[in-house]
Amino acid sequence: MSGSALQAMSSMDRVSPRLDVDWMQLALEEARLAAAEDEVPIGAVLVLEGIVLARAHNRTRTLNDPTAHAELLAISEAARAARAMRLPGSVLYTTVEPCFMCAGALLHARVERVVWAVRDPKFGACASLGAVLDTPGHNHTVEHSEGVCADEARELLVKFFQRKRADAAK
């Protein structure tokens, strides 16, 4: 990111060094916002050099857009903030394992690392249904880890879908 883009960001976006769990807590805040908007509770935060470039949550229903996943929205916002189409050195924290679409975007954006809380057995493309980030032949490698704040993320998802099923049964 250019120095001028960093300077243009407000001081409120600057944070002290944090651990993965601290960054994931911000993603969980976004997931709670999604749930409050009747969106699947998935949140994402993209960080570069200790600075939050973007925070986002799922907005597929709100925007009537199947691509409005938290990860994609965060990557887009971060690229605009950095004034760059690539985000080398950045880390994306997301409450759920990225799908194929989001995993591809991570590769294209040259995100250095992705950390997710829980696997997605129906759509997950990084460990559950595929290993997009580990497929040989890419011109970029995205490191990844999972399980950070998994219990909290899982609870948000379980409660959301229990409520959806209960509402559908009425």
PDB file of C-alpha atoms in Angstrom, residues 71-73 75-76 85-87 92 98-111 132-133 140 142:
ATOM      1  CA  GLU A  71     -15.006 -11.953   2.048  1.00  0.00           C
ATOM      2  CA  LEU A  72     -15.598 -10.450  -1.395  1.00  0.00           C
ATOM      3  CA  LEU A  73     -16.990  -7.238   0.048  1.00  0.00           C
ATOM      4  CA  ILE A  75     -11.495  -7.608  -0.431  1.00  0.00           C
ATOM      5  CA  SER A  76     -13.175  -5.004  -2.665  1.00  0.00           C
ATOM      6  CA  MET A  85      -5.810  -4.392  -7.076  1.00  0.00           C
ATOM      7  CA  ARG A  86      -3.387  -6.625  -5.168  1.00  0.00           C
ATOM      8  CA  LEU A  87      -3.103  -6.874  -1.391  1.00  0.00           C
ATOM      9  CA  LEU A  92      -8.278 -11.900   5.834  1.00  0.00           C
ATOM     10  CA  PRO A  98     -14.314 -19.368   2.106  1.00  0.00           C
ATOM     11  CA  CYS A  99     -16.307 -20.805  -0.793  1.00  0.00           C
ATOM     12  CA  PHE A 100     -14.840 -21.411  -4.261  1.00  0.00           C
ATOM     13  CA  MET A 101     -15.679 -17.882  -5.413  1.00  0.00           C
ATOM     14  CA  CYS A 102     -14.084 -16.260  -2.362  1.00  0.00           C
ATOM     15  CA  ALA A 103     -11.038 -18.550  -2.439  1.00  0.00           C
ATOM     16  CA  GLY A 104     -10.453 -17.526  -6.051  1.00  0.00           C
ATOM     17  CA  ALA A 105     -10.688 -13.866  -5.085  1.00  0.00           C
ATOM     18  CA  LEU A 106      -8.120 -14.419  -2.329  1.00  0.00           C
ATOM     19  CA  LEU A 107      -5.716 -15.780  -4.924  1.00  0.00           C
ATOM     20  CA  HIS A 108      -6.369 -12.976  -7.417  1.00  0.00           C
ATOM     21  CA  ALA A 109      -5.962 -10.305  -4.726  1.00  0.00           C
ATOM     22  CA  ARG A 110      -2.695 -11.898  -3.580  1.00  0.00           C
ATOM     23  CA  VAL A 111      -3.858 -12.014   0.037  1.00  0.00           C
ATOM     24  CA  VAL A 132      -8.355 -24.334  -3.910  1.00  0.00           C
ATOM     25  CA  LEU A 133      -5.661 -22.485  -1.989  1.00  0.00           C
ATOM     26  CA  HIS A 140       0.433 -17.135  -5.659  1.00  0.00           C
ATOM     27  CA  VAL A 142      -2.315 -18.151   0.339  1.00  0.00           C
TER      28      VAL A 142
END
